[in-house]
mmCIF file of N, CA and C in Angstrom:
data_model
loop_
_atom_site.group_PDB
_atom_site.id
_atom_site.type_symbol
_atom_site.label_atom_id
_atom_site.label_comp_id
_atom_site.label_asym_id
_atom_site.label_seq_id
_atom_site.Cartn_x
_atom_site.Cartn_y
_atom_site.Cartn_z
ATOM 1 N N MET A 1 44.607 -122.269 7.993
ATOM 2 C CA MET A 1 45.197 -122.398 6.827
ATOM 3 C C MET A 1 44.807 -121.890 5.495
ATOM 4 N N LYS A 2 45.801 -121.338 4.340
ATOM 5 C CA LYS A 2 44.858 -120.743 3.248
ATOM 6 C C LYS A 2 44.454 -121.658 2.401
ATOM 7 N N ASP A 3 43.714 -121.124 1.097
ATOM 8 C CA ASP A 3 43.139 -121.923 0.645
ATOM 9 C C ASP A 3 44.104 -122.018 -0.649
ATOM 10 N N PRO A 4 44.191 -123.259 -1.025
ATOM 11 C CA PRO A 4 45.390 -123.263 -2.436
ATOM 12 C C PRO A 4 44.623 -123.296 -3.551
ATOM 13 N N HIS A 5 44.005 -122.705 -3.829
ATOM 14 C CA HIS A 5 43.202 -122.794 -5.105
ATOM 15 C C HIS A 5 44.255 -122.320 -6.113
ATOM 16 N N ILE A 6 44.218 -122.857 -7.016
ATOM 17 C CA ILE A 6 45.109 -122.578 -8.266
ATOM 18 C C ILE A 6 44.297 -121.730 -9.003
ATOM 19 N N GLU A 7 45.111 -120.568 -9.505
ATOM 20 C CA GLU A 7 44.793 -119.640 -10.618
ATOM 21 C C GLU A 7 45.774 -119.062 -11.157
ATOM 22 N N LEU A 8 45.292 -118.851 -12.416
ATOM 23 C CA LEU A 8 46.242 -118.472 -13.062
ATOM 24 C C LEU A 8 47.395 -116.982 -12.795
ATOM 25 N N GLN A 9 46.928 -116.387 -12.083
ATOM 26 C CA GLN A 9 47.779 -115.150 -11.052
ATOM 27 C C GLN A 9 48.643 -116.170 -10.236
ATOM 28 N N THR A 10 48.043 -117.054 -9.609
ATOM 29 C CA THR A 10 49.512 -117.983 -8.583
ATOM 30 C C THR A 10 49.469 -119.149 -8.850
ATOM 31 N N LEU A 11 49.561 -119.266 -10.587
ATOM 32 C CA LEU A 11 50.293 -120.252 -10.820
ATOM 33 C C LEU A 11 51.874 -120.510 -10.210
ATOM 34 N N THR A 12 52.827 -120.059 -10.716
ATOM 35 C CA THR A 12 54.055 -120.468 -10.710
ATOM 36 C C THR A 12 54.343 -120.452 -8.600
ATOM 37 N N ARG A 13 53.974 -120.058 -7.994
ATOM 38 C CA ARG A 13 53.828 -119.727 -6.552
ATOM 39 C C ARG A 13 53.383 -120.899 -5.920
ATOM 40 N N ARG A 14 52.056 -121.698 -6.659
ATOM 41 C CA ARG A 14 52.002 -123.153 -6.187
ATOM 42 C C ARG A 14 52.206 -123.992 -7.000
ATOM 43 N N CYS A 15 52.792 -123.818 -8.056
ATOM 44 C CA CYS A 15 53.951 -124.785 -8.469
ATOM 45 C C CYS A 15 54.793 -125.205 -7.746
ATOM 46 N N ASN A 16 55.691 -124.190 -6.897
ATOM 47 C CA ASN A 16 56.667 -124.255 -6.463
ATOM 48 C C ASN A 16 56.372 -124.830 -4.758
ATOM 49 N N GLU A 17 55.431 -124.088 -4.184
ATOM 50 C CA GLU A 17 54.916 -124.875 -2.890
ATOM 51 C C GLU A 17 54.745 -126.001 -3.147
ATOM 52 N N ALA A 18 53.948 -126.709 -4.351
ATOM 53 C CA ALA A 18 53.619 -128.239 -4.459
ATOM 54 C C ALA A 18 55.018 -129.133 -4.591
ATOM 55 N N LEU A 19 55.849 -128.312 -5.567
ATOM 56 C CA LEU A 19 57.237 -129.088 -5.409
ATOM 57 C C LEU A 19 57.921 -129.237 -4.533
ATOM 58 N N ILE A 20 57.701 -127.938 -3.315
ATOM 59 C CA ILE A 20 58.561 -128.391 -2.351
ATOM 60 C C ILE A 20 58.190 -129.198 -1.185
ATOM 61 N N LEU A 21 56.865 -128.719 -0.990
ATOM 62 C CA LEU A 21 55.964 -129.603 -0.049
ATOM 63 C C LEU A 21 56.071 -131.314 -0.561
ATOM 64 N N THR A 22 55.540 -131.731 -1.523
ATOM 65 C CA THR A 22 55.780 -133.361 -2.109
ATOM 66 C C THR A 22 57.433 -133.569 -1.867
ATOM 67 N N SER A 23 58.300 -132.655 -2.038
ATOM 68 C CA SER A 23 59.663 -133.342 -1.759
ATOM 69 C C SER A 23 59.631 -133.731 -0.292
ATOM 70 N N LEU A 24 59.310 -132.779 0.726
ATOM 71 C CA LEU A 24 59.283 -133.009 2.057
ATOM 72 C C LEU A 24 58.425 -133.618 2.542
ATOM 73 N N GLU A 25 57.524 -134.451 1.768
ATOM 74 C CA GLU A 25 56.614 -135.728 2.211
ATOM 75 C C GLU A 25 57.541 -136.996 2.579
ATOM 76 N N ARG A 26 58.557 -136.485 1.459
ATOM 77 C CA ARG A 26 59.716 -137.873 1.322
ATOM 78 C C ARG A 26 60.715 -137.669 2.449
ATOM 79 N N GLY A 27 60.672 -136.579 3.344
ATOM 80 C CA GLY A 27 61.260 -136.885 4.480
ATOM 81 C C GLY A 27 62.411 -135.587 4.379
ATOM 82 N N PRO A 28 62.425 -135.462 5.873
ATOM 83 C CA PRO A 28 63.132 -134.014 6.304
ATOM 84 C C PRO A 28 64.654 -133.529 5.288
ATOM 85 N N LYS A 29 64.526 -132.260 4.955
ATOM 86 C CA LYS A 29 65.891 -132.073 4.012
ATOM 87 C C LYS A 29 66.298 -130.551 4.396
ATOM 88 N N HIS A 30 67.445 -130.197 4.141
ATOM 89 C CA HIS A 30 67.768 -128.840 3.704
ATOM 90 C C HIS A 30 67.976 -128.478 2.560
ATOM 91 N N GLY A 31 68.005 -127.390 1.862
ATOM 92 C CA GLY A 31 67.555 -126.575 0.812
ATOM 93 C C GLY A 31 68.583 -126.977 -0.256
ATOM 94 N N TYR A 32 69.513 -127.305 0.391
ATOM 95 C CA TYR A 32 70.705 -128.037 -0.909
ATOM 96 C C TYR A 32 69.798 -128.825 -1.508
ATOM 97 N N GLN A 33 69.617 -130.078 -0.263
ATOM 98 C CA GLN A 33 69.088 -131.054 -0.691
ATOM 99 C C GLN A 33 67.616 -131.157 -1.376
ATOM 100 N N LEU A 34 66.644 -130.234 -0.825
ATOM 101 C CA LEU A 34 65.288 -130.090 -1.565
ATOM 102 C C LEU A 34 65.686 -129.426 -2.860
ATOM 103 N N ALA A 35 66.522 -128.740 -3.385
ATOM 104 C CA ALA A 35 67.165 -128.452 -4.447
ATOM 105 C C ALA A 35 67.500 -129.561 -5.596
ATOM 106 N N LEU A 36 68.263 -130.672 -4.690
ATOM 107 C CA LEU A 36 68.854 -131.808 -5.381
ATOM 108 C C LEU A 36 67.908 -132.697 -5.806
ATOM 109 N N ASP A 37 67.134 -132.785 -5.117
ATOM 110 C CA ASP A 37 65.371 -133.591 -5.151
ATOM 111 C C ASP A 37 65.094 -133.262 -6.458
ATOM 112 N N LEU A 38 64.288 -131.588 -6.001
ATOM 113 C CA LEU A 38 63.669 -131.433 -7.571
ATOM 114 C C LEU A 38 64.141 -131.851 -8.886
ATOM 115 N N GLU A 39 65.556 -131.269 -8.817
ATOM 116 C CA GLU A 39 66.106 -131.276 -9.953
ATOM 117 C C GLU A 39 66.274 -132.804 -10.740
ATOM 118 N N GLU A 40 66.330 -133.816 -9.816
ATOM 119 C CA GLU A 40 66.642 -135.091 -10.432
ATOM 120 C C GLU A 40 64.965 -135.586 -10.749
ATOM 121 N N ARG A 41 64.422 -135.496 -9.612
ATOM 122 C CA ARG A 41 62.970 -136.272 -9.926
ATOM 123 C C ARG A 41 62.450 -135.508 -11.111
ATOM 124 N N GLY A 42 62.488 -133.890 -11.193
ATOM 125 C CA GLY A 42 62.378 -133.595 -12.531
ATOM 126 C C GLY A 42 62.576 -133.342 -13.820
ATOM 127 N N GLY A 43 64.151 -134.241 -13.949
ATOM 128 C CA GLY A 43 64.797 -133.895 -14.979
ATOM 129 C C GLY A 43 65.007 -132.683 -14.858
ATOM 130 N N LYS A 44 65.475 -131.504 -14.392
ATOM 131 C CA LYS A 44 66.194 -130.440 -14.231
ATOM 132 C C LYS A 44 64.788 -129.625 -14.700
ATOM 133 N N ARG A 45 63.781 -129.935 -14.896
ATOM 134 C CA ARG A 45 62.763 -129.145 -15.616
ATOM 135 C C ARG A 45 62.609 -128.344 -14.352
ATOM 136 N N PHE A 46 62.175 -128.977 -13.100
ATOM 137 C CA PHE A 46 61.704 -128.226 -12.217
ATOM 138 C C PHE A 46 62.762 -127.811 -11.097
ATOM 139 N N ALA A 47 63.581 -127.746 -11.816
ATOM 140 C CA ALA A 47 64.992 -127.074 -10.790
ATOM 141 C C ALA A 47 65.210 -125.501 -10.161
ATOM 142 N N LEU A 48 65.118 -125.276 -8.781
ATOM 143 C CA LEU A 48 64.316 -124.018 -8.553
ATOM 144 C C LEU A 48 65.687 -123.632 -7.729
ATOM 145 N N LYS A 49 66.129 -122.334 -8.118
ATOM 146 C CA LYS A 49 67.217 -121.117 -7.654
ATOM 147 C C LYS A 49 67.175 -120.855 -6.605
ATOM 148 N N HIS A 50 68.485 -121.045 -5.687
ATOM 149 C CA HIS A 50 68.260 -120.734 -4.352
ATOM 150 C C HIS A 50 67.350 -119.248 -4.350
ATOM 151 N N GLY A 51 67.629 -118.165 -5.192
ATOM 152 C CA GLY A 51 66.856 -117.026 -4.869
ATOM 153 C C GLY A 51 65.699 -117.195 -4.603
ATOM 154 N N THR A 52 64.814 -118.349 -5.359
ATOM 155 C CA THR A 52 63.634 -118.547 -5.123
ATOM 156 C C THR A 52 63.032 -119.929 -4.237
ATOM 157 N N LEU A 53 64.225 -120.415 -3.735
ATOM 158 C CA LEU A 53 63.994 -121.639 -3.063
ATOM 159 C C LEU A 53 63.784 -121.411 -1.604
ATOM 160 N N TYR A 54 64.248 -120.353 -1.203
ATOM 161 C CA TYR A 54 64.734 -120.005 0.496
ATOM 162 C C TYR A 54 63.545 -118.981 0.651
ATOM 163 N N PRO A 55 63.188 -117.881 -0.500
ATOM 164 C CA PRO A 55 62.157 -116.815 -0.025
ATOM 165 C C PRO A 55 60.959 -117.973 0.410
ATOM 166 N N ILE A 56 60.194 -118.932 -0.529
ATOM 167 C CA ILE A 56 59.530 -120.084 -0.519
ATOM 168 C C ILE A 56 59.455 -120.493 0.815
ATOM 169 N N LEU A 57 60.365 -121.252 1.423
ATOM 170 C CA LEU A 57 60.784 -121.867 2.444
ATOM 171 C C LEU A 57 60.299 -121.100 3.636
ATOM 172 N N HIS A 58 61.005 -120.015 3.817
ATOM 173 C CA HIS A 58 60.645 -118.845 4.566
ATOM 174 C C HIS A 58 59.134 -118.538 4.815
ATOM 175 N N ASP A 59 58.685 -118.587 3.927
ATOM 176 C CA ASP A 59 57.288 -118.104 3.868
ATOM 177 C C ASP A 59 56.054 -119.517 4.494
ATOM 178 N N LEU A 60 56.861 -120.649 4.210
ATOM 179 C CA LEU A 60 56.237 -122.075 4.319
ATOM 180 C C LEU A 60 56.181 -121.967 5.885
ATOM 181 N N GLU A 61 57.512 -121.638 6.397
ATOM 182 C CA GLU A 61 57.960 -121.664 7.623
ATOM 183 C C GLU A 61 57.158 -120.895 8.479
ATOM 184 N N LYS A 62 56.919 -119.913 8.080
ATOM 185 C CA LYS A 62 55.836 -118.528 8.456
ATOM 186 C C LYS A 62 54.816 -118.790 8.761
ATOM 187 N N ARG A 63 54.166 -119.746 7.838
ATOM 188 C CA ARG A 63 52.580 -120.383 7.518
ATOM 189 C C ARG A 63 52.661 -121.866 8.508
ATOM 190 N N THR A 64 53.339 -121.886 9.336
ATOM 191 C CA THR A 64 54.063 -123.115 9.833
ATOM 192 C C THR A 64 53.412 -124.343 9.028
ATOM 193 N N LEU A 65 53.566 -124.516 7.660
ATOM 194 C CA LEU A 65 53.250 -125.593 7.073
ATOM 195 C C LEU A 65 54.562 -126.518 6.734
ATOM 196 N N ILE A 66 55.635 -125.967 7.189
ATOM 197 C CA ILE A 66 56.781 -126.688 7.461
ATOM 198 C C ILE A 66 57.467 -126.257 8.629
ATOM 199 N N GLU A 67 58.463 -127.146 9.182
ATOM 200 C CA GLU A 67 59.368 -126.454 10.536
ATOM 201 C C GLU A 67 60.562 -127.058 10.366
ATOM 202 N N GLY A 68 61.565 -125.935 10.542
ATOM 203 C CA GLY A 68 62.822 -125.929 10.427
ATOM 204 C C GLY A 68 63.913 -126.111 11.346
ATOM 205 N N SER A 69 64.768 -126.541 11.795
ATOM 206 C CA SER A 69 65.851 -126.896 12.538
ATOM 207 C C SER A 69 67.097 -126.925 12.228
ATOM 208 N N TRP A 70 68.026 -126.385 13.172
ATOM 209 C CA TRP A 70 69.126 -125.729 12.821
ATOM 210 C C TRP A 70 70.091 -127.377 13.433
ATOM 211 N N SER A 71 71.282 -127.720 12.713
ATOM 212 C CA SER A 71 72.251 -128.553 13.125
ATOM 213 C C SER A 71 73.751 -128.143 12.738
ATOM 214 N N ASP A 72 74.523 -128.929 13.261
ATOM 215 C CA ASP A 72 75.745 -128.590 13.069
ATOM 216 C C ASP A 72 76.499 -129.621 12.280
ATOM 217 N N GLU A 73 76.430 -129.444 10.820
ATOM 218 C CA GLU A 73 76.870 -130.737 10.195
ATOM 219 C C GLU A 73 78.428 -130.631 10.152
ATOM 220 N N GLY A 74 79.418 -130.814 10.781
ATOM 221 C CA GLY A 74 80.782 -130.504 10.525
ATOM 222 C C GLY A 74 81.490 -129.660 9.780
ATOM 223 N N PRO A 75 82.239 -129.377 8.696
ATOM 224 C CA PRO A 75 83.280 -128.562 8.291
ATOM 225 C C PRO A 75 82.391 -127.367 7.676
ATOM 226 N N ARG A 76 81.004 -127.905 7.247
ATOM 227 C CA ARG A 76 79.890 -126.454 6.444
ATOM 228 C C ARG A 76 79.381 -126.088 7.775
ATOM 229 N N GLY A 77 79.621 -126.113 8.707
ATOM 230 C CA GLY A 77 78.887 -125.629 9.647
ATOM 231 C C GLY A 77 77.261 -125.618 10.108
ATOM 232 N N LYS A 78 76.656 -124.514 10.249
ATOM 233 C CA LYS A 78 75.160 -125.074 10.520
ATOM 234 C C LYS A 78 74.311 -124.930 9.568
ATOM 235 N N ARG A 79 73.459 -126.095 9.352
ATOM 236 C CA ARG A 79 72.537 -126.212 8.255
ATOM 237 C C ARG A 79 71.120 -126.039 8.949
ATOM 238 N N LYS A 80 69.923 -125.955 8.468
ATOM 239 C CA LYS A 80 68.730 -125.541 8.297
ATOM 240 C C LYS A 80 67.905 -127.269 7.650
ATOM 241 N N SER A 81 67.558 -127.710 8.184
ATOM 242 C CA SER A 81 66.793 -128.537 8.048
ATOM 243 C C SER A 81 65.171 -128.760 7.959
ATOM 244 N N TYR A 82 64.649 -128.634 7.092
ATOM 245 C CA TYR A 82 63.153 -128.497 7.151
ATOM 246 C C TYR A 82 62.333 -130.441 7.083
ATOM 247 N N ARG A 83 60.861 -129.559 8.050
ATOM 248 C CA ARG A 83 60.025 -130.872 7.832
ATOM 249 C C ARG A 83 58.521 -130.500 7.494
ATOM 250 N N LEU A 84 57.978 -131.381 7.124
ATOM 251 C CA LEU A 84 56.325 -130.987 7.102
ATOM 252 C C LEU A 84 55.870 -131.074 8.830
ATOM 253 N N THR A 85 55.088 -130.118 9.318
ATOM 254 C CA THR A 85 54.414 -130.046 9.843
ATOM 255 C C THR A 85 52.988 -130.883 9.829
ATOM 256 N N PRO A 86 51.895 -131.543 10.887
ATOM 257 C CA PRO A 86 50.814 -131.690 10.409
ATOM 258 C C PRO A 86 49.863 -130.825 9.580
ATOM 259 N N LEU A 87 50.166 -129.579 10.001
ATOM 260 C CA LEU A 87 49.387 -128.347 9.297
ATOM 261 C C LEU A 87 49.839 -128.781 7.906
ATOM 262 N N GLY A 88 51.213 -128.937 7.405
ATOM 263 C CA GLY A 88 51.624 -129.419 6.377
ATOM 264 C C GLY A 88 51.696 -130.240 5.336
ATOM 265 N N HIS A 89 51.499 -131.656 6.367
ATOM 266 C CA HIS A 89 50.778 -132.620 5.632
ATOM 267 C C HIS A 89 49.607 -132.760 4.827
ATOM 268 N N ALA A 90 48.365 -131.756 5.861
ATOM 269 C CA ALA A 90 47.246 -131.371 5.371
ATOM 270 C C ALA A 90 46.996 -130.642 4.264
ATOM 271 N N TYR A 91 47.559 -129.325 4.347
ATOM 272 C CA TYR A 91 47.816 -128.575 2.956
ATOM 273 C C TYR A 91 48.487 -129.423 1.719
ATOM 274 N N THR A 92 49.372 -130.030 2.247
ATOM 275 C CA THR A 92 50.070 -130.828 0.682
ATOM 276 C C THR A 92 48.780 -131.628 -0.038
ATOM 277 N N ARG A 93 47.789 -132.164 0.737
ATOM 278 C CA ARG A 93 46.867 -133.440 0.182
ATOM 279 C C ARG A 93 46.190 -132.321 -0.223
ATOM 280 N N THR A 94 45.748 -130.972 0.133
ATOM 281 C CA THR A 94 44.734 -130.273 -0.350
ATOM 282 C C THR A 94 45.210 -129.209 -1.581
ATOM 283 N N LEU A 95 46.589 -129.159 -1.301
ATOM 284 C CA LEU A 95 47.501 -128.868 -2.592
ATOM 285 C C LEU A 95 47.264 -129.793 -4.021
ATOM 286 N N ARG A 96 47.298 -130.633 -3.818
ATOM 287 C CA ARG A 96 47.746 -131.983 -4.649
ATOM 288 C C ARG A 96 46.234 -132.320 -5.474
ATOM 289 N N GLU A 97 44.976 -132.120 -4.644
ATOM 290 C CA GLU A 97 43.833 -132.288 -5.163
ATOM 291 C C GLU A 97 43.599 -131.026 -6.105
ATOM 292 N N ALA A 98 44.041 -129.757 -5.574
ATOM 293 C CA ALA A 98 43.736 -128.480 -6.629
ATOM 294 C C ALA A 98 44.498 -128.775 -7.863
ATOM 295 N N TRP A 99 45.886 -129.369 -7.480
ATOM 296 C CA TRP A 99 46.857 -129.353 -8.806
ATOM 297 C C TRP A 99 45.895 -130.651 -9.759
ATOM 298 N N THR A 100 45.429 -131.285 -9.311
ATOM 299 C CA THR A 100 44.456 -132.345 -10.161
ATOM 300 C C THR A 100 43.211 -132.048 -10.859
ATOM 301 N N THR A 101 42.833 -131.034 -9.587
ATOM 302 C CA THR A 101 41.695 -130.274 -10.357
ATOM 303 C C THR A 101 42.009 -129.170 -11.972
ATOM 304 N N PHE A 102 43.058 -128.436 -11.541
ATOM 305 C CA PHE A 102 43.953 -127.884 -12.387
ATOM 306 C C PHE A 102 44.000 -128.364 -13.747
ATOM 307 N N THR A 103 45.105 -129.323 -13.614
ATOM 308 C CA THR A 103 45.314 -129.954 -14.796
ATOM 309 C C THR A 103 44.407 -130.465 -15.582
ATOM 310 N N ASP A 104 43.306 -131.296 -14.878
ATOM 311 C CA ASP A 104 42.040 -132.204 -15.620
ATOM 312 C C ASP A 104 41.472 -130.694 -16.362
ATOM 313 N N GLU A 105 41.317 -129.309 -15.832
ATOM 314 C CA GLU A 105 40.610 -128.255 -16.271
ATOM 315 C C GLU A 105 41.111 -128.194 -17.796
ATOM 316 N N LEU A 106 42.558 -128.081 -17.488
ATOM 317 C CA LEU A 106 43.785 -127.032 -18.244
ATOM 318 C C LEU A 106 43.502 -128.411 -19.658
ATOM 319 N N ALA A 107 44.051 -129.773 -19.408
ATOM 320 C CA ALA A 107 43.628 -130.493 -20.283
ATOM 321 C C ALA A 107 42.136 -130.143 -21.127
ATOM 322 N N HIS A 108 40.983 -130.320 -20.676
ATOM 323 C CA HIS A 108 39.770 -130.265 -21.179
ATOM 324 C C HIS A 108 40.087 -129.441 -22.166
ATOM 325 N N LEU A 109 40.357 -128.296 -21.714
ATOM 326 C CA LEU A 109 40.028 -127.350 -22.530
ATOM 327 C C LEU A 109 41.207 -127.279 -23.573
ATOM 328 N N LEU A 110 42.201 -128.073 -23.354
ATOM 329 C CA LEU A 110 43.126 -128.061 -24.861
ATOM 330 C C LEU A 110 42.617 -128.993 -25.666
ATOM 331 N N LYS A 111 42.178 -129.840 -25.243
ATOM 332 C CA LYS A 111 41.237 -130.746 -26.169
ATOM 333 C C LYS A 111 40.173 -130.539 -26.646
ATOM 334 N N GLU A 112 39.830 -129.625 -26.286
ATOM 335 C CA GLU A 112 38.330 -129.092 -27.276
ATOM 336 C C GLU A 112 38.822 -128.475 -28.582
ATOM 337 N N GLU A 113 38.280 -128.990 -29.734
ATOM 338 C CA GLU A 113 38.242 -128.960 -30.983
ATOM 339 C C GLU A 113 37.095 -127.906 -31.269
ATOM 340 N N VAL A 114 37.497 -126.952 -32.485
ATOM 341 C CA VAL A 114 37.109 -125.876 -33.291
ATOM 342 C C VAL A 114 36.289 -126.623 -34.041
ATOM 343 N N GLU A 115 34.628 -126.136 -34.096
ATOM 344 C CA GLU A 115 33.883 -126.780 -35.014
ATOM 345 C C GLU A 115 33.729 -126.163 -36.454
#
């Protein structure tokens, strides 16, 4: 499993991963449901465009952090739903801890006063 250490160079990627993985902790979802969940829970601040969302989903699936399965959903045709794997659950916990550390350090830096 890749180290989810958060650095300035990986900030956007780790943020998007964390948003997607924590959404999937709430239960399996297909891509459109993920996008809606993030938009609703984040007040549109964390909306992901399809051009951003699906490459991340494919990468997470390739890394075996999530697992996709196809289903026939009536007139819309087939949809792929994603769920966390056991490795994905562990990675999400580690990523959450990394974010907590990062945001605590950032808050500390922002609060420093000039003497």
